[in-house]
Structure formats: structure tokens, C-alpha cells
mmCIF file of C-alpha atoms in Angstrom:
data_model
loop_
_atom_site.group_PDB
_atom_site.id
_atom_site.type_symbol
_atom_site.label_atom_id
_atom_site.label_comp_id
_atom_site.label_asym_id
_atom_site.label_seq_id
_atom_site.Cartn_x
_atom_site.Cartn_y
_atom_site.Cartn_z
ATOM 1 C CA MET U 1 -45.869 19.201 61.373
ATOM 2 C CA THR U 2 -48.133 21.907 63.402
ATOM 3 C CA VAL U 3 -46.244 24.981 64.460
ATOM 4 C CA SER U 4 -47.256 26.567 67.614
ATOM 5 C CA PRO U 5 -47.975 30.197 67.859
ATOM 6 C CA LEU U 6 -45.406 30.444 70.548
ATOM 7 C CA VAL U 7 -42.805 29.328 68.081
ATOM 8 C CA TRP U 8 -44.336 31.755 65.301
ATOM 9 C CA THR U 9 -44.371 34.933 68.058
ATOM 10 C CA LEU U 10 -40.294 34.277 68.920
ATOM 11 C CA THR U 11 -39.627 33.483 65.405
ATOM 12 C CA LEU U 12 -41.130 36.903 64.034
ATOM 13 C CA VAL U 13 -39.625 39.157 67.690
ATOM 14 C CA ALA U 14 -36.235 37.769 65.980
ATOM 15 C CA ILE U 15 -36.410 38.369 62.384
ATOM 16 C CA LEU U 16 -37.753 42.031 63.681
ATOM 17 C CA ALA U 17 -34.981 42.045 65.975
ATOM 18 C CA LEU U 18 -32.099 41.584 63.688
ATOM 19 C CA LEU U 19 -33.985 44.007 61.227
ATOM 20 C CA ALA U 20 -33.455 46.690 63.551
ATOM 21 C CA PHE U 21 -30.174 46.103 64.971
ATOM 22 C CA ASP U 22 -29.232 46.800 60.882
ATOM 23 C CA TYR U 23 -30.897 49.590 61.048
ATOM 24 C CA PHE U 24 -29.761 51.719 64.319
ATOM 25 C CA PHE U 25 -26.041 50.332 64.127
ATOM 26 C CA HIS U 26 -25.595 49.966 60.374
ATOM 27 C CA VAL U 27 -27.338 52.049 58.500
ATOM 28 C CA ARG U 28 -28.792 54.509 60.550
ATOM 29 C CA ALA U 29 -25.097 56.828 60.396
ATOM 30 C CA ALA U 30 -24.183 56.442 56.715
ATOM 31 C CA HIS U 31 -21.178 55.281 55.916
ATOM 32 C CA VAL U 32 -19.332 53.274 53.563
ATOM 33 C CA PRO U 33 -19.115 49.223 54.435
ATOM 34 C CA THR U 34 -15.692 47.646 54.759
ATOM 35 C CA LEU U 35 -14.725 44.358 53.265
ATOM 36 C CA ARG U 36 -14.001 42.921 56.407
ATOM 37 C CA GLU U 37 -17.288 44.321 57.650
ATOM 38 C CA ALA U 38 -19.511 43.048 54.862
ATOM 39 C CA ALA U 39 -17.489 39.837 54.865
ATOM 40 C CA ILE U 40 -18.007 39.317 59.119
ATOM 41 C CA TRP U 41 -21.579 40.285 59.151
ATOM 42 C CA SER U 42 -22.786 38.324 55.984
ATOM 43 C CA SER U 43 -20.726 35.337 57.764
ATOM 44 C CA LEU U 44 -22.969 35.824 60.608
ATOM 45 C CA TYR U 45 -26.542 35.905 58.799
ATOM 46 C CA VAL U 46 -25.899 33.103 56.827
ATOM 47 C CA GLY U 47 -24.688 31.519 60.344
ATOM 48 C CA ILE U 48 -27.745 32.032 62.260
ATOM 49 C CA ALA U 49 -29.842 30.968 59.092
ATOM 50 C CA LEU U 50 -27.564 27.694 59.169
ATOM 51 C CA LEU U 51 -28.345 27.620 63.199
ATOM 52 C CA PHE U 52 -32.266 27.484 62.112
ATOM 53 C CA GLY U 53 -32.292 24.694 59.764
ATOM 54 C CA VAL U 54 -29.855 22.795 62.497
ATOM 55 C CA GLY U 55 -32.794 23.845 64.986
ATOM 56 C CA THR U 56 -35.588 22.819 62.653
ATOM 57 C CA LEU U 57 -34.270 19.260 61.647
ATOM 58 C CA ILE U 58 -33.954 18.478 65.614
ATOM 59 C CA PHE U 59 -37.221 19.782 66.709
ATOM 60 C CA GLY U 60 -39.351 19.365 63.444
ATOM 61 C CA GLY U 61 -37.589 16.021 62.212
ATOM 62 C CA VAL U 62 -35.287 15.585 58.601
ATOM 63 C CA THR U 63 -38.459 16.175 55.952
ATOM 64 C CA MET U 64 -38.453 19.548 57.467
ATOM 65 C CA GLY U 65 -35.449 20.258 58.020
ATOM 66 C CA SER U 66 -34.874 19.541 54.649
ATOM 67 C CA GLU U 67 -37.569 21.059 53.361
ATOM 68 C CA TYR U 68 -35.573 24.183 54.622
ATOM 69 C CA PHE U 69 -32.391 24.126 53.807
ATOM 70 C CA ALA U 70 -33.643 23.224 49.795
ATOM 71 C CA GLY U 71 -35.784 26.409 50.446
ATOM 72 C CA TYR U 72 -33.206 28.996 51.932
ATOM 73 C CA ILE U 73 -30.623 27.775 49.173
ATOM 74 C CA THR U 74 -32.745 28.387 46.275
ATOM 75 C CA GLU U 75 -34.201 32.005 47.924
ATOM 76 C CA LYS U 76 -30.965 32.621 48.065
ATOM 77 C CA ALA U 77 -29.353 31.993 44.763
ATOM 78 C CA LEU U 78 -32.526 34.471 43.206
ATOM 79 C CA SER U 79 -31.558 37.018 46.033
ATOM 80 C CA VAL U 80 -27.954 36.994 44.392
ATOM 81 C CA ASP U 81 -29.483 37.312 41.375
ATOM 82 C CA ASN U 82 -31.867 40.450 42.588
ATOM 83 C CA LEU U 83 -29.246 42.205 43.499
ATOM 84 C CA PHE U 84 -28.001 42.204 39.956
ATOM 85 C CA VAL U 85 -30.968 44.090 39.086
ATOM 86 C CA PHE U 86 -30.380 46.353 42.490
ATOM 87 C CA LEU U 87 -26.722 47.464 41.241
ATOM 88 C CA ILE U 88 -27.996 48.500 38.191
ATOM 89 C CA ILE U 89 -30.894 50.418 39.377
ATOM 90 C CA MET U 90 -29.101 52.542 42.020
ATOM 91 C CA THR U 91 -26.642 53.545 39.154
ATOM 92 C CA SER U 92 -29.080 54.719 37.097
ATOM 93 C CA PHE U 93 -29.945 56.729 40.013
ATOM 94 C CA ARG U 94 -26.895 57.536 40.553
ATOM 95 C CA VAL U 95 -27.042 56.608 44.426
ATOM 96 C CA PRO U 96 -24.210 57.884 46.795
ATOM 97 C CA ARG U 97 -22.069 55.141 48.130
ATOM 98 C CA GLU U 98 -22.816 56.456 51.374
ATOM 99 C CA ASP U 99 -26.799 56.150 51.107
ATOM 100 C CA GLN U 100 -26.586 52.781 49.438
ATOM 101 C CA GLN U 101 -27.077 50.674 52.689
ATOM 102 C CA LYS U 102 -30.216 52.171 53.622
ATOM 103 C CA VAL U 103 -31.731 51.839 50.234
ATOM 104 C CA LEU U 104 -31.047 48.180 50.099
ATOM 105 C CA LEU U 105 -32.350 47.356 53.808
ATOM 106 C CA PHE U 106 -35.777 49.155 52.680
ATOM 107 C CA GLY U 107 -35.895 46.938 50.001
ATOM 108 C CA ILE U 108 -35.388 44.480 52.443
ATOM 109 C CA VAL U 109 -38.029 45.101 54.450
ATOM 110 C CA PHE U 110 -40.562 46.014 51.631
ATOM 111 C CA SER U 111 -39.612 42.439 49.904
ATOM 112 C CA LEU U 112 -40.253 40.546 53.498
ATOM 113 C CA ILE U 113 -43.311 42.644 53.676
ATOM 114 C CA ALA U 114 -44.421 41.667 50.320
ATOM 115 C CA ARG U 115 -43.386 38.073 50.174
ATOM 116 C CA THR U 116 -45.117 37.447 53.647
ATOM 117 C CA GLY U 117 -48.915 38.491 51.882
ATOM 118 C CA PHE U 118 -47.790 36.463 48.894
ATOM 119 C CA ILE U 119 -47.126 33.387 50.835
ATOM 120 C CA PHE U 120 -50.220 33.271 52.738
ATOM 121 C CA LEU U 121 -52.317 33.930 49.594
ATOM 122 C CA GLY U 122 -50.405 31.344 48.327
ATOM 123 C CA SER U 123 -51.060 28.748 51.106
ATOM 124 C CA ALA U 124 -54.584 30.035 51.052
ATOM 125 C CA LEU U 125 -54.711 29.186 47.234
ATOM 126 C CA ILE U 126 -53.057 25.988 47.044
ATOM 127 C CA ASN U 127 -55.654 25.044 50.158
ATOM 128 C CA THR U 128 -58.525 25.520 48.400
ATOM 129 C CA PHE U 129 -57.698 24.483 44.546
ATOM 130 C CA ALA U 130 -55.001 22.174 43.912
ATOM 131 C CA TRP U 131 -54.966 22.969 40.057
ATOM 132 C CA VAL U 132 -52.781 26.140 41.444
ATOM 133 C CA PHE U 133 -49.943 23.766 41.322
ATOM 134 C CA TYR U 134 -50.296 23.816 37.945
ATOM 135 C CA LEU U 135 -50.225 27.579 37.238
ATOM 136 C CA PHE U 136 -47.468 27.687 40.328
ATOM 137 C CA GLY U 137 -45.280 25.090 37.693
ATOM 138 C CA LEU U 138 -46.280 26.490 34.544
ATOM 139 C CA ILE U 139 -44.799 30.177 35.467
ATOM 140 C CA LEU U 140 -42.060 28.552 36.667
ATOM 141 C CA LEU U 141 -40.950 26.709 33.350
ATOM 142 C CA ILE U 142 -42.264 30.489 31.893
ATOM 143 C CA THR U 143 -39.700 32.268 33.880
ATOM 144 C CA ALA U 144 -37.070 29.578 33.378
ATOM 145 C CA GLY U 145 -37.661 30.188 29.445
ATOM 146 C CA ASN U 146 -37.043 34.210 30.106
ATOM 147 C CA MET U 147 -33.974 33.153 32.106
ATOM 148 C CA LEU U 148 -32.308 31.887 28.786
ATOM 149 C CA LYS U 149 -32.713 35.031 27.384
ATOM 150 C CA PRO U 150 -29.333 37.619 26.337
ATOM 151 C CA GLU U 151 -29.764 40.350 29.559
ATOM 152 C CA THR U 152 -28.186 43.977 29.529
ATOM 153 C CA GLU U 153 -28.663 46.455 31.767
ATOM 154 C CA GLU U 154 -31.001 48.343 29.426
ATOM 155 C CA SER U 155 -33.679 45.051 30.464
ATOM 156 C CA HIS U 156 -33.288 45.384 33.764
ATOM 157 C CA SER U 157 -34.714 49.628 33.444
ATOM 158 C CA ALA U 158 -34.886 51.153 36.266
ATOM 159 C CA GLN U 159 -37.406 53.576 34.940
ATOM 160 C CA ASN U 160 -40.330 51.503 36.084
ATOM 161 C CA ILE U 161 -44.143 52.014 36.309
ATOM 162 C CA MET U 162 -44.301 53.047 39.425
ATOM 163 C CA VAL U 163 -41.422 55.406 39.041
ATOM 164 C CA ARG U 164 -42.898 57.159 35.828
ATOM 165 C CA LEU U 165 -46.065 57.859 37.584
ATOM 166 C CA SER U 166 -44.606 59.264 40.908
ATOM 167 C CA ARG U 167 -42.688 61.415 38.547
ATOM 168 C CA ARG U 168 -45.805 62.250 37.004
ATOM 169 C CA LEU U 169 -48.046 62.516 39.994
ATOM 170 C CA PHE U 170 -46.028 64.272 42.516
ATOM 171 C CA HIS U 171 -42.628 67.162 42.207
ATOM 172 C CA THR U 172 -39.444 65.658 42.032
ATOM 173 C CA THR U 173 -35.969 66.765 42.547
ATOM 174 C CA ASP U 174 -33.043 65.519 40.470
ATOM 175 C CA TYR U 175 -30.443 66.077 43.069
ATOM 176 C CA TYR U 176 -29.744 64.737 46.442
ATOM 177 C CA ASP U 177 -30.264 65.772 49.997
ATOM 178 C CA GLY U 178 -28.395 64.148 52.486
ATOM 179 C CA ASP U 179 -30.241 60.621 52.653
ATOM 180 C CA LYS U 180 -33.933 62.695 52.676
ATOM 181 C CA LEU U 181 -36.859 61.242 51.013
ATOM 182 C CA PHE U 182 -38.220 64.725 50.397
ATOM 183 C CA THR U 183 -36.907 67.829 50.405
ATOM 184 C CA ILE U 184 -37.857 71.632 49.987
ATOM 185 C CA GLN U 185 -37.191 73.455 46.454
ATOM 186 C CA ASP U 186 -38.362 76.447 45.278
ATOM 187 C CA GLY U 187 -40.370 76.734 48.932
ATOM 188 C CA ARG U 188 -41.904 73.895 47.208
ATOM 189 C CA ARG U 189 -42.127 70.139 48.734
ATOM 190 C CA ALA U 190 -40.116 67.895 46.413
ATOM 191 C CA MET U 191 -39.286 64.349 46.327
ATOM 192 C CA THR U 192 -36.170 63.400 46.140
ATOM 193 C CA PRO U 193 -34.246 60.676 43.824
ATOM 194 C CA MET U 194 -33.825 58.319 47.353
ATOM 195 C CA LEU U 195 -37.680 58.303 47.211
ATOM 196 C CA LEU U 196 -37.955 57.664 43.983
ATOM 197 C CA VAL U 197 -34.920 54.673 44.171
ATOM 198 C CA MET U 198 -36.895 52.617 46.820
ATOM 199 C CA VAL U 199 -39.968 52.924 44.567
ATOM 200 C CA ALA U 200 -37.938 51.587 41.676
ATOM 201 C CA ILE U 201 -36.793 48.668 44.365
ATOM 202 C CA GLY U 202 -40.064 48.066 45.763
ATOM 203 C CA GLY U 203 -41.954 48.115 42.184
ATOM 204 C CA THR U 204 -39.379 45.521 40.882
ATOM 205 C CA ASP U 205 -39.549 43.371 44.426
ATOM 206 C CA ILE U 206 -43.128 42.223 43.611
ATOM 207 C CA LEU U 207 -42.223 40.496 40.295
ATOM 208 C CA PHE U 208 -39.367 39.032 41.865
ATOM 209 C CA ALA U 209 -41.391 37.519 43.778
ATOM 210 C CA LEU U 210 -43.887 35.979 41.647
ATOM 211 C CA ASP U 211 -41.252 33.910 40.784
ATOM 212 C CA SER U 212 -39.539 33.095 44.062
ATOM 213 C CA ILE U 213 -43.065 32.030 45.851
ATOM 214 C CA PRO U 214 -44.219 29.635 43.692
ATOM 215 C CA ALA U 215 -40.480 28.093 43.296
ATOM 216 C CA ILE U 216 -40.301 27.734 47.405
ATOM 217 C CA PHE U 217 -44.052 26.278 47.563
ATOM 218 C CA GLY U 218 -42.771 23.575 44.290
ATOM 219 C CA LEU U 219 -40.609 22.099 47.497
ATOM 220 C CA THR U 220 -42.608 22.603 50.607
ATOM 221 C CA GLN U 221 -46.116 23.765 51.228
ATOM 222 C CA ASN U 222 -45.264 24.238 55.512
ATOM 223 C CA VAL U 223 -46.054 27.993 55.518
ATOM 224 C CA PHE U 224 -43.378 28.108 58.631
ATOM 225 C CA VAL U 225 -40.856 26.550 56.922
ATOM 226 C CA VAL U 226 -41.731 28.792 53.613
ATOM 227 C CA PHE U 227 -41.821 32.136 55.345
ATOM 228 C CA THR U 228 -38.423 31.170 57.485
ATOM 229 C CA ALA U 229 -36.421 30.192 54.762
ATOM 230 C CA THR U 230 -37.391 33.493 52.618
ATOM 231 C CA ALA U 231 -36.816 35.329 55.164
ATOM 232 C CA PHE U 232 -33.221 34.483 56.691
ATOM 233 C CA SER U 233 -32.517 34.196 52.989
ATOM 234 C CA LEU U 234 -32.840 38.059 52.726
ATOM 235 C CA LEU U 235 -32.093 38.756 56.425
ATOM 236 C CA GLY U 236 -27.914 39.741 55.295
ATOM 237 C CA LEU U 237 -28.471 39.850 51.702
ATOM 238 C CA ARG U 238 -27.381 44.304 52.304
ATOM 239 C CA GLN U 239 -24.164 42.484 53.805
ATOM 240 C CA LEU U 240 -23.631 40.260 50.518
ATOM 241 C CA TYR U 241 -24.256 42.845 47.871
ATOM 242 C CA PHE U 242 -21.330 44.418 49.045
ATOM 243 C CA LEU U 243 -19.244 41.502 49.258
ATOM 244 C CA LEU U 244 -19.793 40.560 46.032
ATOM 245 C CA ASP U 245 -19.646 43.707 44.676
ATOM 246 C CA GLY U 246 -17.860 43.614 41.617
ATOM 247 C CA LEU U 247 -18.188 39.962 41.344
ATOM 248 C CA LEU U 248 -21.813 40.125 40.488
ATOM 249 C CA ASP U 249 -20.978 40.291 36.486
ATOM 250 C CA ARG U 250 -18.448 37.682 37.060
ATOM 251 C CA LEU U 251 -21.641 35.164 37.284
ATOM 252 C CA ILE U 252 -22.012 34.912 34.157
ATOM 253 C CA TYR U 253 -23.595 31.024 34.074
ATOM 254 C CA LEU U 254 -25.946 32.146 37.244
ATOM 255 C CA SER U 255 -28.528 32.331 35.384
ATOM 256 C CA PHE U 256 -28.972 29.326 33.434
ATOM 257 C CA GLY U 257 -28.363 27.771 36.692
ATOM 258 C CA LEU U 258 -31.357 29.564 38.063
ATOM 259 C CA ALA U 259 -33.301 28.503 35.138
ATOM 260 C CA ALA U 260 -32.496 24.979 34.928
ATOM 261 C CA ILE U 261 -33.316 25.047 38.750
ATOM 262 C CA LEU U 262 -36.703 26.642 38.953
ATOM 263 C CA ALA U 263 -37.254 24.637 35.410
ATOM 264 C CA PHE U 264 -36.814 21.004 37.742
ATOM 265 C CA ILE U 265 -39.328 22.829 40.303
ATOM 266 C CA GLY U 266 -41.805 23.528 37.973
ATOM 267 C CA THR U 267 -41.875 19.976 36.539
ATOM 268 C CA LYS U 268 -42.014 18.834 40.394
ATOM 269 C CA LEU U 269 -45.007 21.189 40.560
ATOM 270 C CA ILE U 270 -46.776 20.062 37.459
ATOM 271 C CA LEU U 271 -45.828 16.001 38.342
ATOM 272 C CA HIS U 272 -47.565 17.124 41.716
ATOM 273 C CA ALA U 273 -50.230 18.554 40.428
ATOM 274 C CA LEU U 274 -50.953 15.382 38.382
ATOM 275 C CA HIS U 275 -51.004 13.114 41.434
ATOM 276 C CA GLU U 276 -53.463 15.523 43.318
ATOM 277 C CA ASN U 277 -55.382 15.899 39.927
ATOM 278 C CA ASN U 278 -59.042 16.826 40.062
ATOM 279 C CA LEU U 279 -59.722 18.512 37.146
ATOM 280 C CA PRO U 280 -62.689 17.392 34.998
ATOM 281 C CA PHE U 281 -60.849 17.721 31.407
ATOM 282 C CA ILE U 282 -57.377 15.947 33.186
ATOM 283 C CA ASN U 283 -58.001 12.202 33.298
ATOM 284 C CA ASP U 284 -61.784 12.350 33.768
ATOM 285 C CA GLY U 285 -60.690 14.402 36.773
ATOM 286 C CA GLU U 286 -58.581 11.114 38.213
ATOM 287 C CA HIS U 287 -55.281 11.342 40.071
ATOM 288 C CA VAL U 288 -52.837 10.530 37.740
ATOM 289 C CA GLU U 289 -50.711 8.161 38.734
ATOM 290 C CA VAL U 290 -46.937 9.224 38.145
ATOM 291 C CA ALA U 291 -43.300 9.117 39.961
ATOM 292 C CA GLU U 292 -42.837 12.599 42.580
ATOM 293 C CA ILE U 293 -39.362 14.427 43.083
ATOM 294 C CA SER U 294 -38.419 14.104 46.828
ATOM 295 C CA THR U 295 -36.746 16.849 49.089
ATOM 296 C CA GLY U 296 -33.682 14.967 49.331
ATOM 297 C CA LEU U 297 -33.413 14.607 45.188
ATOM 298 C CA SER U 298 -34.317 18.200 45.498
ATOM 299 C CA LEU U 299 -31.924 19.412 47.654
ATOM 300 C CA THR U 300 -28.975 17.797 45.972
ATOM 301 C CA VAL U 301 -30.085 18.426 41.955
ATOM 302 C CA ILE U 302 -30.575 22.863 43.943
ATOM 303 C CA LEU U 303 -26.735 22.186 44.921
ATOM 304 C CA GLY U 304 -24.997 20.611 42.184
ATOM 305 C CA VAL U 305 -26.243 22.597 39.585
ATOM 306 C CA LEU U 306 -25.572 25.974 41.798
ATOM 307 C CA LEU U 307 -21.983 24.438 42.596
ATOM 308 C CA VAL U 308 -21.331 23.714 37.997
ATOM 309 C CA THR U 309 -22.731 26.652 37.493
ATOM 310 C CA VAL U 310 -21.074 29.337 40.095
ATOM 311 C CA LEU U 311 -17.401 27.243 39.277
ATOM 312 C CA ALA U 312 -17.693 27.478 35.612
ATOM 313 C CA SER U 313 -18.705 31.136 35.947
ATOM 314 C CA LEU U 314 -15.516 31.889 38.176
ATOM 315 C CA PHE U 315 -13.149 29.880 36.242
ATOM 316 C CA SER U 316 -14.566 31.754 32.888
ATOM 317 C CA THR U 317 -11.812 33.842 31.123
ATOM 318 C CA ARG U 318 -15.331 35.653 29.442
ATOM 319 C CA GLY U 319 -16.349 35.643 32.897
ATOM 320 C CA ARG U 320 -13.445 37.638 33.899
ATOM 321 C CA THR U 321 -13.777 39.811 30.680
ATOM 322 C CA GLN U 322 -16.904 40.973 31.260
ATOM 323 C CA THR U 323 -16.541 41.459 35.232
ATOM 324 C CA ALA U 324 -13.366 43.749 33.619
ATOM 325 C CA MET U 325 -15.636 45.627 31.508
ATOM 326 C CA ALA U 326 -18.443 45.789 33.000
ATOM 327 C CA ASN U 327 -16.017 47.180 36.501
ATOM 328 C CA VAL U 328 -14.426 49.825 33.827
ATOM 329 C CA ARG U 329 -17.574 51.506 32.886
ATOM 330 C CA ARG U 330 -19.049 51.356 36.438
ATOM 331 C CA ASP U 331 -16.240 52.664 38.380
ATOM 332 C CA ALA U 332 -14.830 55.474 35.530
ATOM 333 C CA ILE U 333 -18.496 56.477 35.861
ATOM 334 C CA ALA U 334 -18.429 56.444 40.072
ATOM 335 C CA TYR U 335 -14.981 58.365 39.930
ATOM 336 C CA LEU U 336 -15.951 61.348 37.391
ATOM 337 C CA ASP U 337 -19.237 61.820 40.115
ATOM 338 C CA SER U 338 -18.033 64.477 42.496
ATOM 339 C CA GLU U 339 -21.402 63.191 44.250
ATOM 340 C CA TYR U 340 -20.671 59.512 44.249
ATOM 341 C CA THR U 341 -19.237 59.419 47.282
ATOM 342 C CA GLU U 342 -17.325 62.113 50.181
ATOM 343 C CA ASP U 343 -14.636 58.936 51.415
ATOM 344 C CA GLU U 344 -11.822 58.924 49.918
ATOM 345 C CA ALA U 345 -10.855 55.202 50.877
ATOM 346 C CA GLU U 346 -13.995 54.327 48.391
ATOM 347 C CA ARG U 347 -12.617 56.628 45.377
ATOM 348 C CA GLU U 348 -9.178 55.082 45.994
ATOM 349 C CA ARG U 349 -10.750 51.640 46.297
ATOM 350 C CA ILE U 350 -12.989 52.093 43.004
ATOM 351 C CA PHE U 351 -9.939 53.630 41.158
ATOM 352 C CA ARG U 352 -7.187 50.547 42.090
ATOM 353 C CA ARG U 353 -10.317 47.996 40.499
ATOM 354 C CA LEU U 354 -10.382 50.493 37.229
ATOM 355 C CA GLU U 355 -6.884 49.825 36.820
ATOM 356 C CA GLU U 356 -6.527 46.413 38.125
ATOM 357 C CA SER U 357 -9.795 45.542 35.284
ATOM 358 C CA ARG U 358 -7.966 48.113 32.577
ATOM 359 C CA ASP U 359 -4.966 46.237 32.615
ATOM 360 C CA HIS U 360 -6.766 43.012 32.350
ATOM 361 C CA ILE U 361 -8.432 44.032 29.120
ATOM 362 C CA ILE U 362 -5.168 45.212 27.981
ATOM 363 C CA SER U 363 -3.354 42.002 28.227
ATOM 364 C CA LEU U 364 -5.658 39.495 26.866
ATOM 365 C CA GLY U 365 -5.650 37.395 23.980
ATOM 366 C CA PRO U 366 -6.587 38.012 20.004
ATOM 367 C CA LYS U 367 -9.082 35.016 20.793
ATOM 368 C CA ALA U 368 -10.846 36.724 24.118
ATOM 369 C CA LYS U 369 -10.470 40.753 22.720
ATOM 370 C CA GLN U 370 -13.491 39.727 20.512
ATOM 371 C CA ILE U 371 -15.400 39.840 23.595
ATOM 372 C CA VAL U 372 -14.724 43.413 23.900
ATOM 373 C CA LYS U 373 -16.311 44.935 21.396
ATOM 374 C CA ASN U 374 -16.072 48.703 22.883
ATOM 375 C CA GLU U 375 -12.676 48.446 23.751
ATOM 376 C CA PRO U 376 -12.058 52.140 22.118
ATOM 377 C CA GLU U 377 -15.048 53.845 24.448
ATOM 378 C CA LEU U 378 -13.502 52.208 27.992
ATOM 379 C CA MET U 379 -9.982 53.052 27.224
ATOM 380 C CA GLU U 380 -11.267 56.475 27.373
ATOM 381 C CA LEU U 381 -13.281 56.637 30.120
ATOM 382 C CA CYS U 382 -10.000 54.718 31.554
ATOM 383 C CA ALA U 383 -7.885 58.407 30.534
ATOM 384 C CA ARG U 384 -10.338 60.281 31.416
ATOM 385 C CA VAL U 385 -9.736 59.301 35.143
ATOM 386 C CA VAL U 386 -6.006 59.573 34.961
ATOM 387 C CA GLU U 387 -6.539 62.931 34.009
ATOM 388 C CA SER U 388 -9.102 63.190 36.721
ATOM 389 C CA ARG U 389 -7.002 62.363 39.019
ATOM 390 C CA SER U 390 -3.634 63.294 37.901
ATOM 391 C CA ALA U 391 -5.412 67.199 38.133
ATOM 392 C CA SER U 392 -6.981 66.418 41.475
ATOM 393 C CA THR U 393 -3.315 65.389 43.003
ATOM 394 C CA SER U 394 -1.731 68.948 41.241
ATOM 395 C CA SER U 395 -4.068 71.055 43.137
ATOM 396 C CA SER U 396 -4.038 68.852 46.660
ATOM 397 C CA ALA U 397 -0.039 69.501 45.723
ATOM 398 C CA LYS U 398 -0.554 73.540 44.968
ATOM 399 C CA GLY U 399 -2.649 73.892 47.829
ATOM 400 C CA SER U 400 0.049 72.935 50.652
ATOM 401 C CA SER U 401 2.167 74.269 48.842
ATOM 402 C CA LEU U 402 0.720 77.640 49.282
ATOM 403 C CA ASP U 403 -0.231 76.309 52.878
ATOM 404 C CA GLY U 404 3.465 75.694 53.946
ATOM 405 C CA SER U 405 4.673 79.312 53.000
#
């Protein structure tokens, strides 16, 4: 189906309006979003994406609508996996909690721009060279294999090549100046870590696009569907980050599910490439008669795999324990960092979560304890937080007593 320029224009205006609304009404004034705020706005953005899909189904037909939903669900799942990397980057750069929204929104805007470029480049290549389907399929199969490798925080270093290059070429500071990208240090203009973390997320997102764009082209070659499914999967990602805070580590089987989905789509692409084959060294340049995978089957497989892997993660003892371990380390470091946040409600929230995670680790049985390799270190972190909190409380009490006298 050919989409008219008017529909393209209205869609682009709506997406830009949503991004502008997000910035001026939520991100411009630095604050820590509450769980309720994140849940409401995340639900709203998902609702908008689903309504758009229903409209595509009605006006574009069953095939176009099914392709949109398959693409949207796949891209959304890949985006959730990417949030874990964003979390590591912001933790590495010690981004103040109040300013994390701005960093995430930048990441979304940069991602949208970069992926739009990849989408039109991919479309041009597909329309010119049928063998590109082989290449896309191979990329997805390799990516699926890489996802099966064990991942740690060290495997997602925030100090990527763009950050190292920026530090080498420009004068940079080690401290934040609010949400400013540049500041004055010793009379010289210098880049702040706020700009560096944006560079890190932008550079990382280019790598993400190399996986996600071939994946969605494996489900549809309709550029309008590819663009809108990608765009709507990114909108609301900022709110989803705060909504899933503390649960990202719990999705321990998500990478396996995504690996299965990418391998499935990669196989679908290669089958399609064989069907459209014109390479002389394959079947003498003739088409190969193979069964192709329908969009309906793709949508069913994607939903089924995600449902199984998410439920398996949520009900897994290993998942709960791994989440507790990650929360203890991350929350302790954040609580002990005086520059992490000035919001007392946020400090109280991470302290309570730290307590819950500590109690979970302590209550584990002998078999589950084997998962926790560094329990003494984690308990020491907890003790330091409790000591810091007690000292702060005593200091506040003394201050109040002096004020009263």
C-alpha cells in the first residue's frame, strides 16, 4: 500500500509534537519522576501506539496492520533490553537522578534520527540489491548468537570510542554543573559529564540500530510501517525506564528470548532472499522455491517467545536474587553519593529498596546462596549505608535541638 504525503506529514508532525510535549512539560524542569507518573505516561504512550496500530489495521488492511504490530512489539522488546545498557552508562557517569530524564530524552531523539537514516538507507539497498536480505539475515543470526553469551556490566563499558575521543580532543570536567553541557573551569570553556554521557548513549545507540533495523525489515519492507513501528517503540521509553527501575536486572531470560526472535527473523530473511535470489553462485541465479514465513506466524512466534521468557524471568528465584544483588550494589553506591540526588523522597525510596534486597539475600536457602558469590561485600555496603543514615539522622536531630533551644 502506498502512503500519501499528507499521511506522512501528519504522522511526522504528531511524533514531533509528542517529543516537544515530553520536553517542555516533563523534562525541562529537572525532577525525579514518581512511579505513578511513570506508569501513567508509559501507559499513555503504549495506548497511542496501539491506537495507531488499530488505525493502520483499519485503513491499511490486515497485512499492513499485522506487520505494524509485529514490528512494534519486536522493537519495543529490543528497546527494553537496551534500557539495561543505558542504566549501566548513567551509573558509570554518576548522572544525578533529577537529570536522567534529559539524558534519556536525548537518547530517544538521537535514536529516532539515526534509525530514520538507517531505515531509508536500508530501503534503498533492498530496492536496489535483492541480496541485501542475505546480509540482513546473517547480521541477525550473528547478533542472536552474541546475545547467548554471558553479559556483565563490564561488557557494556560506558567509555566507548566516541567518549574517549571526546576526552582526548576537548577539555572536560569531572563534575556536573546542573544540566549544563558546557561550563567554565579555570577560565576555560569545558565539556561537562552531561555532554559526555549523551555522547556515550548516542554512540551506543548506533550499534543498537544495526540490530533493530534489519530485524524490522525482516517483518515488513513497507517503509512507513518500519518508520512508525520504530518511532512509537521509542516514544515513552523514558517513562518506561523509570517504571521498570529495579526490574531490569530481573529479566534474566529476556536476552535468550530476543536471541530466539532475532534468529527466527534472520531465518525468515534468508528464506525470503532465497525466494528472490539472483546471485549467480546460488542455484545459477534462479529463484529457489522455499516456504516463506507469514506475518501472522511471525507475530504469533514473537508474542509467544516474549511471554514465556518474561514470565520465566519474573517467577525465577535466580532472577529475584540477581535483582536483589544488583539493587544492593547500585542503591548503596547511589545513597552514599551525596551528589546523586537532592530529593529526600528518592533517597528514602532507594534506602527502602536496599533494605528489601538485603533481607532477601539474608533469607535465601543454602542452594540459592550459591548464586550470591560476593555476599560479604554486599553486606558491607549495606552496613555503610545504615551507618551513613544513622549519622545523618543524629546530625539532623542535633540541629533541631539547637534550633529549639
